[in-house]
Tab-separated table of C-alpha atoms and ligand atoms in Angstrom:
chain	number	residue	atom	x	y	z
A	237	UNK	CA	-24.407	-20.368	-74.566
A	238	UNK	CA	-27.436	-18.216	-75.068
A	239	UNK	CA	-26.457	-15.910	-72.244
A	240	UNK	CA	-22.982	-15.501	-73.612
A	241	UNK	CA	-24.328	-14.428	-76.986
A	242	UNK	CA	-26.879	-12.050	-75.554
A	243	UNK	CA	-24.142	-10.480	-73.459
A	244	UNK	CA	-22.025	-10.034	-76.555
A	245	UNK	CA	-24.963	-8.584	-78.396
A	246	UNK	CA	-25.668	-6.146	-75.552
A	247	UNK	CA	-22.009	-5.150	-75.457
A	248	UNK	CA	-22.121	-4.550	-79.192
A	249	UNK	CA	-25.186	-2.325	-78.841
A	250	UNK	CA	-23.568	-0.339	-76.041
A	251	UNK	CA	-20.420	0.091	-78.080
A	252	UNK	CA	-22.382	1.170	-81.135
A	253	UNK	CA	-24.374	3.673	-79.063
A	254	UNK	CA	-21.175	5.036	-77.584
A	255	UNK	CA	-19.629	5.458	-81.001
A	256	UNK	CA	-22.650	7.219	-82.387
A	257	UNK	CA	-23.229	9.440	-79.392
A	258	UNK	CA	-19.630	10.604	-78.944
A	259	UNK	CA	-18.991	11.048	-82.655
A	260	UNK	CA	-21.249	13.585	-84.304
A	261	UNK	CA	-22.730	11.967	-87.403
A	262	UNK	CA	-20.949	14.446	-89.637
A	263	UNK	CA	-17.532	13.894	-88.044
A	264	UNK	CA	-16.451	12.153	-91.216
A	265	UNK	CA	-18.673	13.877	-93.744
A	266	UNK	CA	-16.671	15.190	-96.634
A	267	UNK	CA	-14.304	17.912	-95.523
A	268	UNK	CA	-11.133	19.385	-96.917
A	269	UNK	CA	-8.194	21.434	-95.677
A	270	UNK	CA	-5.956	23.545	-97.916
A	271	UNK	CA	-2.163	23.403	-97.867
A	272	UNK	CA	0.351	25.194	-100.096
A	273	UNK	CA	3.869	23.905	-100.720
A	274	UNK	CA	7.148	25.387	-101.921
A	275	UNK	CA	6.348	28.881	-100.681
A	276	UNK	CA	6.938	31.678	-100.594
A	277	UNK	CA	8.134	31.593	-104.189
A	278	UNK	CA	10.138	34.653	-105.290
A	279	UNK	CA	10.799	33.353	-108.795
A	280	UNK	CA	9.345	35.825	-111.323
A	281	UNK	CA	6.257	34.878	-113.336
A	282	UNK	CA	4.166	36.601	-115.985
A	283	UNK	CA	1.319	38.920	-114.896
A	284	UNK	CA	2.071	39.247	-111.171
A	285	UNK	CA	5.020	40.077	-108.929
A	286	UNK	CA	5.878	37.544	-106.218
A	287	UNK	CA	4.362	39.843	-103.591
A	288	UNK	CA	1.183	40.243	-105.660
A	289	UNK	CA	0.912	36.467	-106.111
A	290	UNK	CA	1.290	35.989	-102.363
A	291	UNK	CA	-1.335	38.612	-101.622
A	292	UNK	CA	-3.763	37.211	-104.199
A	293	UNK	CA	-3.668	33.781	-102.517
A	294	UNK	CA	-4.112	35.340	-99.077
A	295	UNK	CA	-7.002	37.461	-100.370
A	296	UNK	CA	-8.761	34.431	-101.855
A	297	UNK	CA	-8.414	32.536	-98.573
A	298	UNK	CA	-9.685	35.538	-96.602
A	299	UNK	CA	-12.666	36.028	-98.911
A	300	UNK	CA	-13.771	32.460	-98.221
A	301	UNK	CA	-12.727	32.552	-94.539
A	302	UNK	CA	-10.403	29.616	-95.109
A	303	UNK	CA	-7.540	28.956	-92.714
A	304	UNK	CA	-4.783	27.140	-94.587
A	305	UNK	CA	-1.144	26.124	-94.191
A	306	UNK	CA	1.974	27.283	-95.997
A	307	UNK	CA	4.822	24.792	-96.181
A	308	UNK	CA	8.050	26.725	-96.502
A	309	UNK	CA	10.917	25.769	-98.802
A	310	UNK	CA	13.561	28.147	-97.524
A	311	UNK	CA	15.622	28.680	-100.691
A	312	UNK	CA	12.528	29.611	-102.704
A	313	UNK	CA	12.504	32.944	-100.888
A	314	UNK	CA	12.167	32.838	-97.100
A	315	UNK	CA	15.977	32.926	-96.776
A	316	UNK	CA	15.796	36.573	-97.936
A	317	UNK	CA	14.068	39.421	-96.071
A	318	UNK	CA	11.554	40.068	-98.876
A	319	UNK	CA	10.596	36.386	-98.976
A	320	UNK	CA	10.476	36.014	-95.219
A	321	UNK	CA	8.015	38.938	-95.150
A	322	UNK	CA	5.730	37.004	-97.511
A	323	UNK	CA	5.876	33.910	-95.283
A	324	UNK	CA	5.218	36.059	-92.228
A	325	UNK	CA	2.098	37.479	-93.909
A	326	UNK	CA	0.596	33.968	-93.893
A	327	UNK	CA	1.141	33.614	-90.152
A	328	UNK	CA	-0.162	37.111	-89.469
A	329	UNK	CA	-3.307	36.284	-91.483
A	330	UNK	CA	-3.912	33.282	-89.186
A	331	UNK	CA	-2.531	30.501	-91.365
A	332	UNK	CA	-0.205	27.751	-90.215
A	333	UNK	CA	3.420	27.759	-91.296
A	334	UNK	CA	5.218	24.435	-91.707
A	335	UNK	CA	8.499	22.996	-92.939
A	336	UNK	CA	9.299	21.813	-96.479
A	337	UNK	CA	13.142	21.768	-96.314
A	338	UNK	CA	15.712	24.260	-97.586
A	339	UNK	CA	16.473	23.167	-101.152
A	340	UNK	CA	13.596	20.760	-101.881
A	341	UNK	CA	15.978	17.797	-102.079
A	342	UNK	CA	14.661	14.311	-102.820
A	343	UNK	CA	14.948	11.697	-100.060
A	344	UNK	CA	14.397	9.003	-102.691
A	345	UNK	CA	17.602	10.001	-104.459
A	346	UNK	CA	20.501	7.643	-103.662
A	347	UNK	CA	22.703	10.781	-103.590
A	348	UNK	CA	20.743	12.277	-100.661
A	349	UNK	CA	21.612	10.964	-97.206
A	350	UNK	CA	19.300	10.788	-94.234
A	351	UNK	CA	21.568	13.164	-92.275
A	352	UNK	CA	21.526	15.698	-95.102
A	353	UNK	CA	17.736	15.577	-95.240
A	354	UNK	CA	17.414	15.957	-91.464
A	355	UNK	CA	19.822	18.913	-91.485
A	356	UNK	CA	17.646	20.664	-94.039
A	357	UNK	CA	14.620	20.232	-91.799
A	358	UNK	CA	16.525	21.780	-88.885
A	359	UNK	CA	17.909	24.613	-91.011
A	360	UNK	CA	14.447	25.533	-92.279
A	361	UNK	CA	13.072	25.176	-88.765
A	362	UNK	CA	15.609	27.697	-87.403
A	363	UNK	CA	14.093	30.366	-89.666
A	364	UNK	CA	10.384	29.559	-89.622
A	365	UNK	CA	10.198	28.901	-85.863
A	366	UNK	CA	10.246	32.678	-85.375
A	367	UNK	CA	7.174	33.240	-87.534
A	368	UNK	CA	3.618	33.576	-86.279
A	369	UNK	CA	1.605	30.476	-87.144
A	370	UNK	CA	4.668	28.229	-86.853
A	371	UNK	CA	3.768	24.573	-86.421
A	372	UNK	CA	5.949	21.527	-86.062
A	373	UNK	CA	4.600	20.160	-89.300
A	374	UNK	CA	6.835	18.580	-91.889
A	375	UNK	CA	5.804	18.025	-95.489
A	376	UNK	CA	8.031	15.545	-97.314
A	377	UNK	CA	9.399	16.960	-100.552
A	378	UNK	CA	7.915	15.209	-103.597
A	379	UNK	CA	5.858	13.364	-100.904
A	380	UNK	CA	8.684	10.818	-100.825
A	381	UNK	CA	9.727	9.118	-97.592
A	382	UNK	CA	12.999	7.669	-98.830
A	383	UNK	CA	14.250	4.979	-101.189
A	384	UNK	CA	15.351	2.619	-98.397
A	385	UNK	CA	13.699	1.336	-95.202
A	386	UNK	CA	16.624	2.879	-93.264
A	387	UNK	CA	15.883	6.358	-94.579
A	388	UNK	CA	12.130	5.906	-94.161
A	389	UNK	CA	12.361	4.652	-90.564
A	390	UNK	CA	15.186	7.054	-89.720
A	391	UNK	CA	13.124	10.034	-90.797
A	392	UNK	CA	9.975	8.756	-89.087
A	393	UNK	CA	11.926	8.336	-85.817
A	394	UNK	CA	13.528	11.766	-86.239
A	395	UNK	CA	10.120	13.431	-86.645
A	396	UNK	CA	8.719	11.556	-83.639
A	397	UNK	CA	11.671	12.443	-81.390
A	398	UNK	CA	11.228	16.127	-82.225
A	399	UNK	CA	7.482	16.041	-81.886
A	400	UNK	CA	7.049	16.840	-85.564
A	401	UNK	CA	3.943	15.790	-87.461
A	402	UNK	CA	4.155	14.277	-90.914
A	403	UNK	CA	1.900	16.792	-92.651
A	404	UNK	CA	0.421	14.167	-94.946
A	405	UNK	CA	-1.348	14.914	-98.194
A	406	UNK	CA	-4.365	12.811	-99.116
A	407	UNK	CA	-5.597	14.748	-102.135
A	408	UNK	CA	-2.611	15.163	-104.407
A	409	UNK	CA	-2.940	17.392	-107.470
A	410	UNK	CA	-0.788	18.345	-110.440
A	411	UNK	CA	-1.446	22.071	-110.087
A	412	UNK	CA	2.288	22.603	-110.642
A	413	UNK	CA	2.063	21.042	-114.118
A	414	UNK	CA	-0.818	23.246	-115.208
A	415	UNK	CA	1.012	26.203	-113.694
A	416	UNK	CA	4.031	25.372	-115.883
A	417	UNK	CA	1.751	25.325	-118.906
A	418	UNK	CA	0.164	28.635	-117.922
A	419	UNK	CA	3.544	30.330	-117.485
A	420	UNK	CA	4.857	28.862	-120.728
A	421	UNK	CA	1.995	30.131	-122.893
A	422	UNK	CA	1.971	33.556	-121.229
A	423	UNK	CA	5.702	33.943	-121.766
A	424	UNK	CA	5.206	33.295	-125.474
A	425	UNK	CA	2.201	35.562	-125.758
A	426	UNK	CA	1.079	37.766	-122.866
A	427	UNK	CA	-2.232	38.418	-124.660
A	428	UNK	CA	-3.155	34.733	-125.044
A	429	UNK	CA	-6.611	33.624	-123.884
A	430	UNK	CA	-5.982	31.700	-120.663
A	431	UNK	CA	-9.631	30.788	-120.046
A	432	UNK	CA	-9.122	27.224	-121.376
A	433	UNK	CA	-6.297	26.695	-118.853
A	434	UNK	CA	-8.520	27.903	-116.057
A	435	UNK	CA	-11.260	25.484	-117.130
A	436	UNK	CA	-8.736	22.635	-117.383
A	437	UNK	CA	-7.349	23.478	-113.955
A	438	UNK	CA	-10.730	23.436	-112.241
A	439	UNK	CA	-11.662	20.204	-114.037
A	440	UNK	CA	-8.384	18.639	-112.928
A	441	UNK	CA	-8.916	19.605	-109.280
A	442	UNK	CA	-12.445	18.226	-109.281
A	443	UNK	CA	-11.422	14.974	-110.990
A	444	UNK	CA	-8.713	14.370	-108.371
A	445	UNK	CA	-11.063	15.322	-105.517
A	446	UNK	CA	-13.656	12.786	-106.622
A	447	UNK	CA	-11.071	10.097	-107.302
A	448	UNK	CA	-9.446	10.474	-103.886
A	449	UNK	CA	-12.831	10.554	-102.207
A	450	UNK	CA	-13.675	7.244	-103.888
A	451	UNK	CA	-10.307	5.856	-102.863
A	452	UNK	CA	-10.884	6.829	-99.229
A	453	UNK	CA	-14.241	5.076	-99.304
A	454	UNK	CA	-12.602	2.006	-100.793
A	455	UNK	CA	-9.758	1.934	-98.246
A	456	UNK	CA	-11.376	3.316	-95.105
A	457	UNK	CA	-15.027	2.633	-95.793
A	458	UNK	CA	-15.795	6.288	-95.192
A	459	UNK	CA	-15.013	9.843	-96.226
A	460	UNK	CA	-11.809	10.921	-94.577
A	461	UNK	CA	-10.998	14.546	-93.928
A	462	UNK	CA	-9.039	15.344	-97.084
A	463	UNK	CA	-5.843	17.407	-97.114
A	464	UNK	CA	-5.246	18.936	-100.531
A	465	UNK	CA	-1.809	19.823	-101.853
A	466	UNK	CA	-1.535	22.970	-103.946
A	467	UNK	CA	1.505	25.153	-104.562
A	468	UNK	CA	2.526	28.757	-104.027
A	469	UNK	CA	2.347	29.716	-107.695
A	470	UNK	CA	0.718	31.860	-110.366
A	471	UNK	CA	-2.153	29.501	-111.150
A	472	UNK	CA	-3.375	29.686	-107.547
A	473	UNK	CA	-2.748	33.427	-107.356
A	474	UNK	CA	-5.144	33.734	-110.308
A	475	UNK	CA	-7.727	31.050	-109.573
A	476	UNK	CA	-7.607	29.872	-105.960
A	477	UNK	CA	-10.814	31.833	-105.451
A	478	UNK	CA	-12.565	29.605	-107.999
A	479	UNK	CA	-10.988	26.436	-106.598
A	480	UNK	CA	-12.353	27.169	-103.135
A	481	UNK	CA	-15.731	28.185	-104.579
A	482	UNK	CA	-15.859	24.876	-106.453
A	483	UNK	CA	-15.573	22.859	-103.234
A	484	UNK	CA	-18.132	25.110	-101.553
A	485	UNK	CA	-20.574	24.635	-104.427
A	486	UNK	CA	-20.129	20.879	-104.276
A	487	UNK	CA	-21.012	20.951	-100.597
A	488	UNK	CA	-17.620	20.108	-99.164
A	489	UNK	CA	-16.927	21.519	-95.719
A	490	UNK	CA	-13.663	23.464	-95.509
A	491	UNK	CA	-11.806	22.850	-92.256
A	492	UNK	CA	-8.469	23.927	-90.818
A	493	UNK	CA	-5.454	21.716	-91.497
A	494	UNK	CA	-5.271	21.012	-87.767
A	495	UNK	CA	-8.864	19.755	-87.734
A	496	UNK	CA	-8.212	17.594	-90.788
A	497	UNK	CA	-5.107	16.069	-89.215
A	498	UNK	CA	-7.237	14.986	-86.246
A	499	UNK	CA	-8.758	12.383	-88.541
A	500	UNK	CA	-7.240	9.101	-87.290
A	501	UNK	CA	-6.247	8.193	-90.842
A	502	UNK	CA	-3.302	10.585	-90.476
A	503	UNK	CA	-1.814	8.435	-87.717
A	504	UNK	CA	-1.213	5.636	-90.186
A	505	UNK	CA	2.227	4.852	-91.504
A	506	UNK	CA	1.954	2.749	-94.640
A	507	UNK	CA	4.373	-0.135	-94.578
A	508	UNK	CA	6.144	0.198	-97.881
A	509	UNK	CA	9.830	-0.001	-98.669
A	510	UNK	CA	9.594	3.356	-100.412
A	511	UNK	CA	6.578	5.123	-98.944
A	512	UNK	CA	5.275	8.408	-100.219
A	513	UNK	CA	2.789	10.071	-102.572
A	514	UNK	CA	-0.703	10.743	-101.373
A	515	UNK	CA	-1.306	8.899	-98.106
A	516	UNK	CA	-4.303	7.223	-99.762
A	517	UNK	CA	-2.330	6.100	-102.776
A	518	UNK	CA	0.423	4.888	-100.498
A	519	UNK	CA	-2.086	2.893	-98.436
A	520	UNK	CA	-3.540	1.397	-101.604
A	521	UNK	CA	-0.086	0.299	-102.667
A	522	UNK	CA	0.748	-1.128	-99.258
A	523	UNK	CA	-2.434	-3.210	-99.482
A	524	UNK	CA	-1.320	-4.526	-102.848
A	525	UNK	CA	-3.885	-2.460	-104.752
A	526	UNK	CA	-1.326	-1.382	-107.325
A	527	UNK	CA	-3.645	-0.891	-110.240
A	528	UNK	CA	-7.167	-0.304	-108.987
A	529	UNK	CA	-9.815	1.226	-111.210
A	530	UNK	CA	-8.914	4.789	-112.074
A	531	UNK	CA	-5.361	4.699	-110.722
A	532	UNK	CA	-3.897	6.085	-113.947
A	533	UNK	CA	-5.657	9.398	-113.415
A	534	UNK	CA	-4.078	9.764	-109.968
A	535	UNK	CA	-0.487	9.460	-111.117
A	536	UNK	CA	-0.579	11.088	-114.557
A	537	UNK	CA	0.856	14.474	-113.532
A	538	UNK	CA	-2.017	16.216	-115.291
A	539	UNK	CA	-1.183	14.663	-118.701
A	540	UNK	CA	-4.867	14.266	-119.508
A	541	UNK	CA	-5.577	17.976	-119.075
A	542	UNK	CA	-2.352	19.033	-120.806
A	543	UNK	CA	-3.207	16.856	-123.836
A	544	UNK	CA	-6.744	18.206	-123.955
A	545	UNK	CA	-5.367	21.756	-123.852
A	546	UNK	CA	-3.242	21.245	-126.948
A	547	UNK	CA	-6.204	21.838	-129.211
A	548	UNK	CA	-7.273	24.970	-127.334
A	549	UNK	CA	-4.112	26.829	-126.398
A	550	UNK	CA	-1.172	27.419	-128.747
A	551	UNK	CA	1.939	25.747	-127.336
B	705	ZN	ZN1	7.332	20.623	-102.736
């Protein structure tokens, strides 16, 4: 008896030593990778041309020496030469270029078939595969994996067969909602003071970052390498610089998307009939943690910040 236990104890010590010696202590310290969806976006916006918006985001990344990923939605611009040039600029600057369908269709819609969704992946792939930085990375539109188990499993098998990675998001944000607000107020009054929107945006990003960090500690018992979802839009053209600086100031380590995806958490496939959203939120749901503390602020689409802005910015 005694010998058996001491053997087990010795084996445990050896295992623990192995784990600690092969894994640098900071392997899981808080890190973050930046990804940008729906780009390149040629839709006009106030203040900046599409090319200027693209360049502003690239400049901010370069200033902070951040290597990021652009997830291309073909019909937003890359199906035209001027848009394709903007996508190419990301690859040329050393960023990864991934796939985010052609028309941004919703796999959770009963009207969208699995075959239709797969065709859009292939159609986007045919264009982006020629770009520098091309990766076989697929970002689900709306972060939705399908409204039926057949669609979910069909798409997961399709990605696996083609050696595609599900380019998961762990740190979901509502940057798009604050961008809508920004565009709306600028369209009404180009001279409006947008400083309150900037402050609200940075506060929103930091709130989500902390909340998802807490959620990763709750679910994984550690800090995972976070993958943040932002969009190719005006708000990031204006303030990505400050967003990156915020994470730097808070001591987060910025890593490449590839390095972040090496975190074993991104091998998980939450078992839910309709999987999607942030991987962390999806895991929480699959574990039955539907309404954990603070969940409302992870699914509110930025309502909190938009409400708070009402008093500060004319709408
Ligand atoms: Zn999208």
